[in-house]
Amino acid sequence: MKILILTGAGISAESGVPTFRNANGLWEGHRFEDVATPQAFQRNPALVHDFYNQRRHCLLDAKIQPNAAHRALAEFEAAQRDDFLLVTQNIDDLHTRAGSKLVLAMHGELLKARCVRTGEIFPWRDDLDQSTPHPTRPEIRGTLRPHVVWFGEMPLGLEQIQEAASQADLFIAIGTSAVVYPAAGIVRQTKPSCRKIEINLDDTPNSSEFDKSIRGKASIEVPAFLK
Ligand code: BV8
């Protein structure tokens, strides 16, 4: 059986990572779409670096740990012999820390930085700013950006995701508001015979696309469903 999982901010909410909708789409008065775009980075790199530095500090706080939903997905993956792919919209590292191996972070990763000049990607746990030296060529400064996908940028792994969606026999969407595209369009790329499950606190604009909508907290409902 081929399985495709899509997770959003709701799976990390109980770990203490704020979701986007709960924040009413705002960060310190800025709309996410205004601080998470290439234009914002061009216009005010310090503001955008600050936005991600603060989120990196939060993520690296010892209080932030994978929850039972992340762990259940890792255990489920380990028990699968056939095709399995976990696509996450989240830029936290909680799936990986829970033990998931086959993770595609379609919106990038907060704990990585990318050189805008060479495209090189580096693990990154420190602050970033316009004076940060390039890790391997310190004579170059200010060429690093967060390795995340901003609004208006192409998400990562789209071909692999579309391939997995077209072949999936089971598709589970967990903790996503189905507002952001193309992630919210994945459910419509599955074949008619694919069993589609939505796990969320609330209804979403995609709820009618699913065979079954399980309403409740991910840390309770995901382990219960995967058992
Ligand atoms: C693209 C990384 C072209 C950064 C993110 C104008 C110009 C350009 C594009 C657009 C435009 N207008 C619209 C678009 C498309 C745009 C878009 O969709 N905008 C939205 C706002 C309408 N998309 C893009 O720009 C994408 N790129 O279009 O490029 C293209 C596309 C295809 C092919 C070629 C070219 C890029 C989108 C990626 C943006 N980057 N993240 C960062 O994090 O800072 S998106 C960001 O917001 C998150 O990563 C996440 O994906 C998204 C938030 O969504 P969710 O994960 O669903 O989180 P949310 O808070 O919304 O919902 C949480 C859910 O969990 C809720 O339903 C809640 O009920 C539930 N929940 C809460 N607690 C729990 C729970 N459920 C269970 N248990 C709980 N405990």
PDB file of C-alpha atoms and ligand atoms in Angstrom:
ATOM      1  CA  MET A   1       0.000   0.000   0.000  1.00  0.00           C
ATOM      2  CA  LYS A   2       1.370   3.437  -0.981  1.00  0.00           C
ATOM      3  CA  ILE A   3       0.976   6.044   1.733  1.00  0.00           C
ATOM      4  CA  LEU A   4       1.322   9.842   1.545  1.00  0.00           C
ATOM      5  CA  ILE A   5       1.117  12.013   4.653  1.00  0.00           C
ATOM      6  CA  LEU A   6       0.881  15.829   4.599  1.00  0.00           C
ATOM      7  CA  THR A   7       1.418  17.758   7.829  1.00  0.00           C
ATOM      8  CA  GLY A   8       0.972  21.433   8.674  1.00  0.00           C
ATOM      9  CA  ALA A   9       1.562  23.705  11.643  1.00  0.00           C
ATOM     10  CA  GLY A  10      -1.217  21.994  13.631  1.00  0.00           C
ATOM     11  CA  ILE A  11       0.907  18.871  14.223  1.00  0.00           C
ATOM     12  CA  SER A  12       3.530  20.971  16.000  1.00  0.00           C
ATOM     13  CA  ALA A  13       1.072  23.178  17.927  1.00  0.00           C
ATOM     14  CA  GLU A  14       1.018  20.875  20.984  1.00  0.00           C
ATOM     15  CA  SER A  15       4.814  20.918  20.997  1.00  0.00           C
ATOM     16  CA  GLY A  16       4.608  24.672  21.570  1.00  0.00           C
ATOM     17  CA  VAL A  17       5.390  25.858  18.023  1.00  0.00           C
ATOM     18  CA  PRO A  18       2.851  28.609  17.190  1.00  0.00           C
ATOM     19  CA  THR A  19       0.642  28.004  14.152  1.00  0.00           C
ATOM     20  CA  PHE A  20       0.040  30.648  11.515  1.00  0.00           C
ATOM     21  CA  ARG A  21      -3.764  30.869  11.682  1.00  0.00           C
ATOM     22  CA  ASN A  22      -3.786  31.046  15.496  1.00  0.00           C
ATOM     23  CA  ALA A  23      -1.527  34.052  15.177  1.00  0.00           C
ATOM     24  CA  ASN A  24      -4.232  35.528  12.907  1.00  0.00           C
ATOM     25  CA  GLY A  25      -1.572  35.452  10.238  1.00  0.00           C
ATOM     26  CA  LEU A  26       0.432  38.089  12.100  1.00  0.00           C
ATOM     27  CA  TRP A  27       3.924  38.287  13.548  1.00  0.00           C
ATOM     28  CA  GLU A  28       4.581  41.393  15.649  1.00  0.00           C
ATOM     29  CA  GLY A  29       1.994  43.218  13.577  1.00  0.00           C
ATOM     30  CA  HIS A  30       3.416  42.060  10.246  1.00  0.00           C
ATOM     31  CA  ARG A  31       1.370  39.768   7.958  1.00  0.00           C
ATOM     32  CA  PHE A  32       3.377  36.588   7.241  1.00  0.00           C
ATOM     33  CA  GLU A  33       2.972  37.323   3.589  1.00  0.00           C
ATOM     34  CA  ASP A  34       4.801  40.618   4.244  1.00  0.00           C
ATOM     35  CA  VAL A  35       7.810  39.195   6.088  1.00  0.00           C
ATOM     36  CA  ALA A  36       8.040  35.829   4.315  1.00  0.00           C
ATOM     37  CA  THR A  37       8.586  37.006   0.720  1.00  0.00           C
ATOM     38  CA  PRO A  38      11.648  37.688  -1.471  1.00  0.00           C
ATOM     39  CA  GLN A  39      10.467  41.285  -1.815  1.00  0.00           C
ATOM     40  CA  ALA A  40      10.452  41.731   1.983  1.00  0.00           C
ATOM     41  CA  PHE A  41      13.990  40.339   2.126  1.00  0.00           C
ATOM     42  CA  GLN A  42      15.120  42.745  -0.587  1.00  0.00           C
ATOM     43  CA  ARG A  43      13.361  45.662   1.097  1.00  0.00           C
ATOM     44  CA  ASN A  44      14.312  44.973   4.708  1.00  0.00           C
ATOM     45  CA  PRO A  45      16.673  42.011   5.201  1.00  0.00           C
ATOM     46  CA  ALA A  46      17.197  42.875   8.887  1.00  0.00           C
ATOM     47  CA  LEU A  47      13.436  42.533   9.589  1.00  0.00           C
ATOM     48  CA  VAL A  48      13.242  39.189   7.778  1.00  0.00           C
ATOM     49  CA  HIS A  49      16.418  37.874   9.459  1.00  0.00           C
ATOM     50  CA  ASP A  50      14.948  38.949  12.821  1.00  0.00           C
ATOM     51  CA  PHE A  51      11.691  37.092  12.026  1.00  0.00           C
ATOM     52  CA  TYR A  52      13.580  33.861  11.401  1.00  0.00           C
ATOM     53  CA  ASN A  53      16.197  34.351  14.127  1.00  0.00           C
ATOM     54  CA  GLN A  54      13.386  34.645  16.686  1.00  0.00           C
ATOM     55  CA  ARG A  55      11.653  31.512  15.366  1.00  0.00           C
ATOM     56  CA  ARG A  56      14.982  29.628  15.355  1.00  0.00           C
ATOM     57  CA  HIS A  57      15.553  30.640  19.013  1.00  0.00           C
ATOM     58  CA  CYS A  58      12.072  29.359  19.895  1.00  0.00           C
ATOM     59  CA  LEU A  59      12.544  26.082  18.044  1.00  0.00           C
ATOM     60  CA  LEU A  60      15.892  25.427  19.745  1.00  0.00           C
ATOM     61  CA  ASP A  61      14.410  25.956  23.216  1.00  0.00           C
ATOM     62  CA  ALA A  62      14.637  22.665  25.156  1.00  0.00           C
ATOM     63  CA  LYS A  63      10.900  22.940  25.888  1.00  0.00           C
ATOM     64  CA  ILE A  64      10.105  22.315  22.211  1.00  0.00           C
ATOM     65  CA  GLN A  65      10.008  18.553  21.714  1.00  0.00           C
ATOM     66  CA  PRO A  66       8.264  16.227  19.244  1.00  0.00           C
ATOM     67  CA  ASN A  67       4.821  15.167  20.500  1.00  0.00           C
ATOM     68  CA  ALA A  68       2.916  11.870  20.318  1.00  0.00           C
ATOM     69  CA  ALA A  69       1.721  12.655  16.776  1.00  0.00           C
ATOM     70  CA  HIS A  70       5.283  13.074  15.465  1.00  0.00           C
ATOM     71  CA  ARG A  71       6.342   9.892  17.268  1.00  0.00           C
ATOM     72  CA  ALA A  72       3.378   7.872  15.971  1.00  0.00           C
ATOM     73  CA  LEU A  73       4.221   8.867  12.380  1.00  0.00           C
ATOM     74  CA  ALA A  74       7.856   7.810  12.878  1.00  0.00           C
ATOM     75  CA  GLU A  75       6.787   4.431  14.305  1.00  0.00           C
ATOM     76  CA  PHE A  76       4.228   3.969  11.507  1.00  0.00           C
ATOM     77  CA  GLU A  77       6.889   4.696   8.863  1.00  0.00           C
ATOM     78  CA  ALA A  78       9.251   2.176  10.447  1.00  0.00           C
ATOM     79  CA  ALA A  79       6.527  -0.492  10.215  1.00  0.00           C
ATOM     80  CA  GLN A  80       5.840   0.187   6.500  1.00  0.00           C
ATOM     81  CA  ARG A  81       7.466  -2.001   3.879  1.00  0.00           C
ATOM     82  CA  ASP A  82       5.901  -0.311   0.865  1.00  0.00           C
ATOM     83  CA  ASP A  83       6.034   3.255  -0.392  1.00  0.00           C
ATOM     84  CA  PHE A  84       5.734   5.887   2.303  1.00  0.00           C
ATOM     85  CA  LEU A  85       6.345   9.625   2.076  1.00  0.00           C
ATOM     86  CA  LEU A  86       5.845  12.258   4.765  1.00  0.00           C
ATOM     87  CA  VAL A  87       5.504  15.723   3.224  1.00  0.00           C
ATOM     88  CA  THR A  88       5.559  18.558   5.739  1.00  0.00           C
ATOM     89  CA  GLN A  89       4.794  22.233   5.259  1.00  0.00           C
ATOM     90  CA  ASN A  90       6.502  22.899   8.576  1.00  0.00           C
ATOM     91  CA  ILE A  91      10.027  24.285   8.734  1.00  0.00           C
ATOM     92  CA  ASP A  92      10.644  22.902  12.242  1.00  0.00           C
ATOM     93  CA  ASP A  93      12.715  19.719  12.660  1.00  0.00           C
ATOM     94  CA  LEU A  94      10.275  17.872  14.906  1.00  0.00           C
ATOM     95  CA  HIS A  95       9.471  15.033  12.457  1.00  0.00           C
ATOM     96  CA  THR A  96      13.165  14.270  12.019  1.00  0.00           C
ATOM     97  CA  ARG A  97      13.827  14.510  15.745  1.00  0.00           C
ATOM     98  CA  ALA A  98      10.926  12.072  16.331  1.00  0.00           C
ATOM     99  CA  GLY A  99      12.714   9.555  14.080  1.00  0.00           C
ATOM    100  CA  SER A 100      10.951  10.035  10.726  1.00  0.00           C
ATOM    101  CA  LYS A 101      13.368   9.311   7.876  1.00  0.00           C
ATOM    102  CA  LEU A 102      11.356   9.804   4.680  1.00  0.00           C
ATOM    103  CA  VAL A 103      10.504  13.489   5.230  1.00  0.00           C
ATOM    104  CA  LEU A 104      10.107  16.024   2.394  1.00  0.00           C
ATOM    105  CA  ALA A 105      10.097  19.554   3.835  1.00  0.00           C
ATOM    106  CA  MET A 106       8.343  21.294   0.938  1.00  0.00           C
ATOM    107  CA  HIS A 107       8.671  24.753   2.515  1.00  0.00           C
ATOM    108  CA  GLY A 108      12.304  24.341   3.525  1.00  0.00           C
ATOM    109  CA  GLU A 109      13.896  24.094   6.962  1.00  0.00           C
ATOM    110  CA  LEU A 110      14.440  26.755   9.637  1.00  0.00           C
ATOM    111  CA  LEU A 111      17.670  25.047  10.774  1.00  0.00           C
ATOM    112  CA  LYS A 112      19.319  25.443   7.364  1.00  0.00           C
ATOM    113  CA  ALA A 113      20.794  28.482   5.605  1.00  0.00           C
ATOM    114  CA  ARG A 114      21.356  28.938   1.870  1.00  0.00           C
ATOM    115  CA  CYS A 115      23.936  31.059   0.049  1.00  0.00           C
ATOM    116  CA  VAL A 116      22.049  33.287  -2.402  1.00  0.00           C
ATOM    117  CA  ARG A 117      25.159  33.397  -4.603  1.00  0.00           C
ATOM    118  CA  THR A 118      26.091  29.713  -4.873  1.00  0.00           C
ATOM    119  CA  GLY A 119      22.908  27.948  -3.698  1.00  0.00           C
ATOM    120  CA  GLU A 120      24.949  25.973  -1.146  1.00  0.00           C
ATOM    121  CA  ILE A 121      22.863  24.804   1.823  1.00  0.00           C
ATOM    122  CA  PHE A 122      24.305  24.593   5.367  1.00  0.00           C
ATOM    123  CA  PRO A 123      22.933  23.305   8.677  1.00  0.00           C
ATOM    124  CA  TRP A 124      22.282  26.487  10.681  1.00  0.00           C
ATOM    125  CA  ARG A 125      21.363  26.958  14.372  1.00  0.00           C
ATOM    126  CA  ASP A 126      22.699  30.499  14.961  1.00  0.00           C
ATOM    127  CA  ASP A 127      21.398  33.942  14.118  1.00  0.00           C
ATOM    128  CA  LEU A 128      21.727  35.180  10.564  1.00  0.00           C
ATOM    129  CA  ASP A 129      22.218  38.760   9.419  1.00  0.00           C
ATOM    130  CA  GLN A 130      23.701  40.714   6.561  1.00  0.00           C
ATOM    131  CA  SER A 131      27.192  40.507   8.092  1.00  0.00           C
ATOM    132  CA  THR A 132      27.201  36.731   8.596  1.00  0.00           C
ATOM    133  CA  PRO A 133      30.347  35.311   6.922  1.00  0.00           C
ATOM    134  CA  HIS A 134      29.983  32.457   4.420  1.00  0.00           C
ATOM    135  CA  PRO A 135      30.825  29.210   6.314  1.00  0.00           C
ATOM    136  CA  THR A 136      33.502  28.077   3.870  1.00  0.00           C
ATOM    137  CA  ARG A 137      34.656  31.430   2.427  1.00  0.00           C
ATOM    138  CA  PRO A 138      34.686  33.917   5.340  1.00  0.00           C
ATOM    139  CA  GLU A 139      35.875  36.715   3.073  1.00  0.00           C
ATOM    140  CA  ILE A 140      32.328  36.726   1.665  1.00  0.00           C
ATOM    141  CA  ARG A 141      29.696  38.227   3.993  1.00  0.00           C
ATOM    142  CA  GLY A 142      25.927  38.718   3.880  1.00  0.00           C
ATOM    143  CA  THR A 143      25.124  36.105   1.214  1.00  0.00           C
ATOM    144  CA  LEU A 144      23.189  33.741   3.506  1.00  0.00           C
ATOM    145  CA  ARG A 145      19.356  33.561   3.762  1.00  0.00           C
ATOM    146  CA  PRO A 146      17.079  31.171   5.626  1.00  0.00           C
ATOM    147  CA  HIS A 147      16.607  27.974   3.562  1.00  0.00           C
ATOM    148  CA  VAL A 148      12.836  28.365   3.602  1.00  0.00           C
ATOM    149  CA  VAL A 149      10.317  28.791   0.768  1.00  0.00           C
ATOM    150  CA  TRP A 150       8.812  32.282   0.855  1.00  0.00           C
ATOM    151  CA  PHE A 151       5.442  33.268  -0.582  1.00  0.00           C
ATOM    152  CA  GLY A 152       5.879  33.593  -4.318  1.00  0.00           C
ATOM    153  CA  GLU A 153       8.754  31.048  -4.363  1.00  0.00           C
ATOM    154  CA  MET A 154       8.525  27.535  -5.768  1.00  0.00           C
ATOM    155  CA  PRO A 155       8.046  24.919  -3.030  1.00  0.00           C
ATOM    156  CA  LEU A 156      10.586  22.067  -2.920  1.00  0.00           C
ATOM    157  CA  GLY A 157      10.002  18.547  -4.252  1.00  0.00           C
ATOM    158  CA  LEU A 158       6.807  19.296  -6.171  1.00  0.00           C
ATOM    159  CA  GLU A 159       7.431  16.615  -8.816  1.00  0.00           C
ATOM    160  CA  GLN A 160       8.081  13.950  -6.176  1.00  0.00           C
ATOM    161  CA  ILE A 161       4.983  15.069  -4.280  1.00  0.00           C
ATOM    162  CA  GLN A 162       2.769  14.974  -7.386  1.00  0.00           C
ATOM    163  CA  GLU A 163       4.108  11.499  -8.252  1.00  0.00           C
ATOM    164  CA  ALA A 164       3.409  10.234  -4.716  1.00  0.00           C
ATOM    165  CA  ALA A 165      -0.066  11.814  -4.705  1.00  0.00           C
ATOM    166  CA  SER A 166      -1.018  10.221  -8.034  1.00  0.00           C
ATOM    167  CA  GLN A 167      -0.089   6.748  -6.740  1.00  0.00           C
ATOM    168  CA  ALA A 168      -1.168   6.960  -3.096  1.00  0.00           C
ATOM    169  CA  ASP A 169      -3.696   4.439  -1.786  1.00  0.00           C
ATOM    170  CA  LEU A 170      -3.906   6.319   1.523  1.00  0.00           C
ATOM    171  CA  PHE A 171      -3.516  10.109   1.960  1.00  0.00           C
ATOM    172  CA  ILE A 172      -3.658  11.654   5.436  1.00  0.00           C
ATOM    173  CA  ALA A 173      -3.622  15.462   5.921  1.00  0.00           C
ATOM    174  CA  ILE A 174      -2.789  16.392   9.515  1.00  0.00           C
ATOM    175  CA  GLY A 175      -3.060  19.869  11.103  1.00  0.00           C
ATOM    176  CA  THR A 176      -3.197  22.009   7.990  1.00  0.00           C
ATOM    177  CA  SER A 177      -5.693  24.788   7.286  1.00  0.00           C
ATOM    178  CA  ALA A 178      -5.585  24.118   3.527  1.00  0.00           C
ATOM    179  CA  VAL A 179      -5.078  27.830   2.855  1.00  0.00           C
ATOM    180  CA  VAL A 180      -1.592  27.755   1.339  1.00  0.00           C
ATOM    181  CA  TYR A 181      -1.044  26.448  -2.192  1.00  0.00           C
ATOM    182  CA  PRO A 182       0.225  24.314  -3.854  1.00  0.00           C
ATOM    183  CA  ALA A 183       0.213  22.210  -0.610  1.00  0.00           C
ATOM    184  CA  ALA A 184      -3.570  22.591  -0.297  1.00  0.00           C
ATOM    185  CA  GLY A 185      -3.965  21.234  -3.831  1.00  0.00           C
ATOM    186  CA  ILE A 186      -2.255  17.880  -3.128  1.00  0.00           C
ATOM    187  CA  VAL A 187      -5.478  16.166  -2.023  1.00  0.00           C
ATOM    188  CA  ARG A 188      -6.926  16.862  -5.498  1.00  0.00           C
ATOM    189  CA  GLN A 189      -3.938  15.162  -7.147  1.00  0.00           C
ATOM    190  CA  THR A 190      -4.775  11.811  -5.564  1.00  0.00           C
ATOM    191  CA  LYS A 191      -6.527   9.077  -7.563  1.00  0.00           C
ATOM    192  CA  PRO A 192     -10.273   8.498  -6.988  1.00  0.00           C
ATOM    193  CA  SER A 193      -9.627   5.158  -5.235  1.00  0.00           C
ATOM    194  CA  CYS A 194      -7.197   6.743  -2.752  1.00  0.00           C
ATOM    195  CA  ARG A 195      -8.555   6.731   0.806  1.00  0.00           C
ATOM    196  CA  LYS A 196      -8.342  10.347   2.039  1.00  0.00           C
ATOM    197  CA  ILE A 197      -8.320  11.187   5.748  1.00  0.00           C
ATOM    198  CA  GLU A 198      -8.193  14.653   7.351  1.00  0.00           C
ATOM    199  CA  ILE A 199      -7.129  15.050  10.994  1.00  0.00           C
ATOM    200  CA  ASN A 200      -7.724  18.569  12.321  1.00  0.00           C
ATOM    201  CA  LEU A 201      -9.317  20.476  15.199  1.00  0.00           C
ATOM    202  CA  ASP A 202     -11.637  22.235  12.767  1.00  0.00           C
ATOM    203  CA  ASP A 203     -13.176  21.937   9.324  1.00  0.00           C
ATOM    204  CA  THR A 204     -11.062  23.319   6.479  1.00  0.00           C
ATOM    205  CA  PRO A 205     -11.882  24.471   2.915  1.00  0.00           C
ATOM    206  CA  ASN A 206     -10.687  21.002   1.816  1.00  0.00           C
ATOM    207  CA  SER A 207     -12.795  18.942   4.259  1.00  0.00           C
ATOM    208  CA  SER A 208     -15.319  17.897   1.584  1.00  0.00           C
ATOM    209  CA  GLU A 209     -12.468  16.310  -0.426  1.00  0.00           C
ATOM    210  CA  PHE A 210     -11.867  13.723   2.312  1.00  0.00           C
ATOM    211  CA  ASP A 211     -13.567  10.348   2.897  1.00  0.00           C
ATOM    212  CA  LYS A 212     -13.224  10.814   6.645  1.00  0.00           C
ATOM    213  CA  SER A 213     -12.560  13.922   8.759  1.00  0.00           C
ATOM    214  CA  ILE A 214     -11.302  13.165  12.263  1.00  0.00           C
ATOM    215  CA  ARG A 215     -11.824  16.151  14.558  1.00  0.00           C
ATOM    216  CA  GLY A 216      -9.491  16.428  17.535  1.00  0.00           C
ATOM    217  CA  LYS A 217      -5.955  17.054  18.700  1.00  0.00           C
ATOM    218  CA  ALA A 218      -3.186  15.531  16.575  1.00  0.00           C
ATOM    219  CA  SER A 219      -1.387  14.128  19.635  1.00  0.00           C
ATOM    220  CA  ILE A 220      -4.495  12.039  20.420  1.00  0.00           C
ATOM    221  CA  GLU A 221      -6.023  11.329  17.004  1.00  0.00           C
ATOM    222  CA  VAL A 222      -2.873  10.518  14.993  1.00  0.00           C
ATOM    223  CA  PRO A 223      -1.637   7.722  17.308  1.00  0.00           C
ATOM    224  CA  ALA A 224      -5.227   6.434  17.587  1.00  0.00           C
ATOM    225  CA  PHE A 225      -5.706   6.329  13.813  1.00  0.00           C
ATOM    226  CA  LEU A 226      -2.317   4.801  13.009  1.00  0.00           C
ATOM    227  CA  LYS A 227      -2.630   2.086  15.648  1.00  0.00           C
TER     228      LYS A 227
HETATM  229  C1  BV8 B   1       3.933  29.585  -5.037  1.00  0.00           C
HETATM  230  C2  BV8 B   1       7.769  28.773   4.959  1.00  0.00           C
HETATM  231  C3  BV8 B   1       4.358  29.739  -7.320  1.00  0.00           C
HETATM  232  C4  BV8 B   1       8.070  30.157   5.434  1.00  0.00           C
HETATM  233  C5  BV8 B   1       5.496  28.927   4.043  1.00  0.00           C
HETATM  234  C6  BV8 B   1       0.615  35.967  -4.791  1.00  0.00           C
HETATM  235  C7  BV8 B   1       1.919  35.830  -5.238  1.00  0.00           C
HETATM  236  C8  BV8 B   1       2.551  34.590  -5.265  1.00  0.00           C
HETATM  237  C9  BV8 B   1       1.878  33.473  -4.802  1.00  0.00           C
HETATM  238  C10 BV8 B   1       0.606  33.635  -4.328  1.00  0.00           C
HETATM  239  C11 BV8 B   1      -0.051  34.855  -4.338  1.00  0.00           C
HETATM  240  N1  BV8 B   1      -1.312  34.681  -3.822  1.00  0.00           N
HETATM  241  C12 BV8 B   1      -1.465  33.380  -3.489  1.00  0.00           C
HETATM  242  C13 BV8 B   1      -0.320  32.745  -3.806  1.00  0.00           C
HETATM  243  C14 BV8 B   1      -0.018  31.386  -3.603  1.00  0.00           C
HETATM  244  C15 BV8 B   1       0.623  31.330  -2.218  1.00  0.00           C
HETATM  245  C16 BV8 B   1      -0.492  31.069  -1.239  1.00  0.00           C
HETATM  246  O1  BV8 B   1      -0.975  29.961  -1.185  1.00  0.00           O
HETATM  247  N2  BV8 B   1      -0.863  32.115  -0.466  1.00  0.00           N
HETATM  248  C17 BV8 B   1      -1.929  31.945   0.506  1.00  0.00           C
HETATM  249  C18 BV8 B   1      -1.661  32.875   1.705  1.00  0.00           C
HETATM  250  C19 BV8 B   1      -3.252  32.260  -0.188  1.00  0.00           C
HETATM  251  N3  BV8 B   1       1.577  30.254  -2.238  1.00  0.00           N
HETATM  252  C20 BV8 B   1       2.860  30.520  -2.495  1.00  0.00           C
HETATM  253  O2  BV8 B   1       3.333  31.624  -2.621  1.00  0.00           O
HETATM  254  C21 BV8 B   1       3.738  29.275  -2.655  1.00  0.00           C
HETATM  255  N4  BV8 B   1       4.500  29.397  -3.846  1.00  0.00           N
HETATM  256  O3  BV8 B   1       2.751  29.682  -5.216  1.00  0.00           O
HETATM  257  O4  BV8 B   1       4.880  29.674  -6.021  1.00  0.00           O
HETATM  258  C22 BV8 B   1       4.350  28.367  -7.884  1.00  0.00           C
HETATM  259  C23 BV8 B   1       3.581  27.373  -7.319  1.00  0.00           C
HETATM  260  C24 BV8 B   1       3.537  26.120  -7.902  1.00  0.00           C
HETATM  261  C25 BV8 B   1       4.283  25.890  -9.015  1.00  0.00           C
HETATM  262  C26 BV8 B   1       5.060  26.901  -9.550  1.00  0.00           C
HETATM  263  C27 BV8 B   1       5.103  28.145  -8.981  1.00  0.00           C
HETATM  264  C28 BV8 B   1       4.707  29.163  -1.499  1.00  0.00           C
HETATM  265  C29 BV8 B   1       3.953  28.888  -0.214  1.00  0.00           C
HETATM  266  C30 BV8 B   1       4.949  28.580   0.886  1.00  0.00           C
HETATM  267  C31 BV8 B   1       5.100  29.775   1.790  1.00  0.00           C
HETATM  268  N5  BV8 B   1       5.959  29.410   2.935  1.00  0.00           N
HETATM  269  N6  BV8 B   1       6.323  28.542   5.038  1.00  0.00           N
HETATM  270  C32 BV8 B   1       7.755  30.326   6.876  1.00  0.00           C
HETATM  271  O5  BV8 B   1       7.296  29.376   7.539  1.00  0.00           O
HETATM  272  O6  BV8 B   1       8.044  31.437   7.370  1.00  0.00           O
HETATM  273  S1  BV8 B   1       3.829  28.723   4.214  1.00  0.00           S
HETATM  274  C33 BV8 B   1       3.477  28.732   5.873  1.00  0.00           C
HETATM  275  O7  BV8 B   1       2.099  28.972   6.010  1.00  0.00           O
HETATM  276  C34 BV8 B   1       3.695  27.426   6.512  1.00  0.00           C
HETATM  277  O8  BV8 B   1       4.807  26.729   6.064  1.00  0.00           O
HETATM  278  C35 BV8 B   1       2.436  26.682   6.230  1.00  0.00           C
HETATM  279  O9  BV8 B   1       2.556  25.969   5.044  1.00  0.00           O
HETATM  280  C36 BV8 B   1       1.465  27.768   6.000  1.00  0.00           C
HETATM  281  C37 BV8 B   1       0.486  27.724   7.130  1.00  0.00           C
HETATM  282  O10 BV8 B   1      -0.344  26.637   6.834  1.00  0.00           O
HETATM  283  P1  BV8 B   1      -0.609  25.461   7.869  1.00  0.00           P
HETATM  284  O11 BV8 B   1       0.606  24.626   7.982  1.00  0.00           O
HETATM  285  O12 BV8 B   1      -1.839  24.824   7.392  1.00  0.00           O
HETATM  286  O13 BV8 B   1      -0.795  26.157   9.265  1.00  0.00           O
HETATM  287  P2  BV8 B   1      -2.039  27.003   9.762  1.00  0.00           P
HETATM  288  O14 BV8 B   1      -1.627  27.722  10.993  1.00  0.00           O
HETATM  289  O15 BV8 B   1      -2.580  27.776   8.595  1.00  0.00           O
HETATM  290  O16 BV8 B   1      -3.140  25.898  10.124  1.00  0.00           O
HETATM  291  C38 BV8 B   1      -2.951  25.062  11.236  1.00  0.00           C
HETATM  292  C39 BV8 B   1      -4.073  24.047  11.168  1.00  0.00           C
HETATM  293  O17 BV8 B   1      -3.874  23.103  12.215  1.00  0.00           O
HETATM  294  C40 BV8 B   1      -5.448  24.662  11.381  1.00  0.00           C
HETATM  295  O18 BV8 B   1      -6.352  24.057  10.477  1.00  0.00           O
HETATM  296  C41 BV8 B   1      -5.793  24.256  12.831  1.00  0.00           C
HETATM  297  O19 BV8 B   1      -7.178  24.000  12.988  1.00  0.00           O
HETATM  298  C42 BV8 B   1      -5.040  22.973  12.979  1.00  0.00           C
HETATM  299  N7  BV8 B   1      -4.597  22.682  14.343  1.00  0.00           N
HETATM  300  C43 BV8 B   1      -4.118  23.561  15.269  1.00  0.00           C
HETATM  301  N8  BV8 B   1      -3.774  22.886  16.383  1.00  0.00           N
HETATM  302  C44 BV8 B   1      -4.027  21.564  16.148  1.00  0.00           C
HETATM  303  C45 BV8 B   1      -4.557  21.429  14.850  1.00  0.00           C
HETATM  304  N9  BV8 B   1      -4.921  20.241  14.332  1.00  0.00           N
HETATM  305  C46 BV8 B   1      -4.759  19.148  15.111  1.00  0.00           C
HETATM  306  N10 BV8 B   1      -4.247  19.201  16.364  1.00  0.00           N
HETATM  307  C47 BV8 B   1      -3.887  20.371  16.913  1.00  0.00           C
HETATM  308  N11 BV8 B   1      -3.389  20.407  18.164  1.00  0.00           N
END
